[in-house]
GROMACS .gro file of C-alpha atoms in nm:
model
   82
    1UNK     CA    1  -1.545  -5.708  -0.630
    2UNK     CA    2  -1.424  -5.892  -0.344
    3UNK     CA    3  -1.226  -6.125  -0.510
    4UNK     CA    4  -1.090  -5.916  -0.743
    5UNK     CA    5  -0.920  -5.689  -0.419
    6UNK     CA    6  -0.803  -6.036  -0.241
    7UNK     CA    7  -0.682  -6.163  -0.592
    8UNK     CA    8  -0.503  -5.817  -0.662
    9UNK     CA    9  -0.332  -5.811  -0.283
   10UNK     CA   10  -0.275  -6.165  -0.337
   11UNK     CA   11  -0.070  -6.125  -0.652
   12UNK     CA   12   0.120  -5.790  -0.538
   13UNK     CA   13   0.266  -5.979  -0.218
   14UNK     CA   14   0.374  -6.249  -0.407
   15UNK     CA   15   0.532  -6.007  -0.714
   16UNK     CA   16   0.725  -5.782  -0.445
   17UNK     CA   17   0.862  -6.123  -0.261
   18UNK     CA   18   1.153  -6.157  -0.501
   19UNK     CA   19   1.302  -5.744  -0.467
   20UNK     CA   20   1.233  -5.785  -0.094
   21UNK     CA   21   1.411  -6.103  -0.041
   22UNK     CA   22   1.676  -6.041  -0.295
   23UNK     CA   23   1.803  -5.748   0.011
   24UNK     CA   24   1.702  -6.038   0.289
   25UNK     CA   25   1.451  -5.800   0.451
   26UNK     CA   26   1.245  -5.925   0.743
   27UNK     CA   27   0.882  -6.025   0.710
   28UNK     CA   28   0.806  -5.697   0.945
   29UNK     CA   29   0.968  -5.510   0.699
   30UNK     CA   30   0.807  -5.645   0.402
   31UNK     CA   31   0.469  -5.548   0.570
   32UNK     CA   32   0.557  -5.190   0.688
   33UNK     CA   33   0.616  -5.101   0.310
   34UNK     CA   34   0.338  -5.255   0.164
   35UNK     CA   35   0.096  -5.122   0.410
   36UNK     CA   36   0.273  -4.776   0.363
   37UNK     CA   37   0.273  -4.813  -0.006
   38UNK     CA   38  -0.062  -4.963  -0.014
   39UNK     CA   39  -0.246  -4.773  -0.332
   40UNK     CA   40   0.037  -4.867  -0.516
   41UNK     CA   41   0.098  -5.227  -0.470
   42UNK     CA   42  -0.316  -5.288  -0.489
   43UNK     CA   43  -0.257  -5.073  -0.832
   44UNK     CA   44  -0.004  -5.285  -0.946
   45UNK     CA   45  -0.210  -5.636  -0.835
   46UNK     CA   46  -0.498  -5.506  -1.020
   47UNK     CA   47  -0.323  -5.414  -1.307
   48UNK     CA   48  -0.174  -5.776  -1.340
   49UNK     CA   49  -0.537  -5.927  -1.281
   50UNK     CA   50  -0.641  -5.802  -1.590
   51UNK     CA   51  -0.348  -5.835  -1.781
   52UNK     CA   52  -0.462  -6.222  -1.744
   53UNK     CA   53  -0.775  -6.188  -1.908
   54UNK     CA   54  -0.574  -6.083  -2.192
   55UNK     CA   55  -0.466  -6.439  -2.416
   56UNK     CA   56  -0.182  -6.323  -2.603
   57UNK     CA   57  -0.041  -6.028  -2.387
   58UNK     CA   58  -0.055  -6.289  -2.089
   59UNK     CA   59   0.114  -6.559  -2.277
   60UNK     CA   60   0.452  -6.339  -2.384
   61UNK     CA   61   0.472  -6.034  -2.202
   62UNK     CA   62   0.311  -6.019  -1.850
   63UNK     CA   63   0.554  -6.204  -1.665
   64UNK     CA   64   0.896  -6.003  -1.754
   65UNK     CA   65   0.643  -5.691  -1.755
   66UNK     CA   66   0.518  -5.762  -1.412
   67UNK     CA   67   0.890  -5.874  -1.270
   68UNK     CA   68   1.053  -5.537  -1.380
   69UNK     CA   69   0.724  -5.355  -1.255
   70UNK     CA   70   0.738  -5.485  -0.934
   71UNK     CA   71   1.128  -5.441  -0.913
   72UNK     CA   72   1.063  -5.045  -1.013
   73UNK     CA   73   0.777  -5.012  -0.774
   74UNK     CA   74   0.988  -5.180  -0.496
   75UNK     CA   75   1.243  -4.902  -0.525
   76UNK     CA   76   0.969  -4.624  -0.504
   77UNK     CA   77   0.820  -4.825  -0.233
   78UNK     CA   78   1.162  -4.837  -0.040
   79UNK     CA   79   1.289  -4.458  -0.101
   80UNK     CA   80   0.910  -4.371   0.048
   81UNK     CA   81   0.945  -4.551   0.329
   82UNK     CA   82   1.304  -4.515   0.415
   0.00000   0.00000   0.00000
């Protein structure tokens, strides 16, 4: 259980990298709305995890699911925060 929460924090920091630094936002930043916004971005880790325990669906759709999921989450994320 463990794992799967580091694995699924793990995998949402290094989804929401690409919105954040596509707007060059500071590291500080980057950590204010991910702790603020923290249900959803552990959501959205866990949600990939076990996407990848799923052959086919993990082979042609998770990765342009989980890049336009974590560039709509990112703009929640932002308009939360402010």
């Amino acid at each position: 259980l463990l794992a799967m929460g580091l694995a699924s924090f793990v995998t949402a920091v290094v989804w929401f990298e690409f919105p954040f630094l596509r707007r060059n936002h500071p590291f500080k930043h980057r950590v204010r709305v991910l702790k603020h916004n923290w249900a959803l971005a552990m959501g959205f880790g866990v949600a990939f995890q076990v996407g990848i325990t799923l052959p086919v669906f993990n082979l042609l759709f998770l990765t342009p699911a989980a890049a336009i999921a974590a560039s709509e989450l990112y703009f929640r994320m932002e308009q939360r925060v402010g």
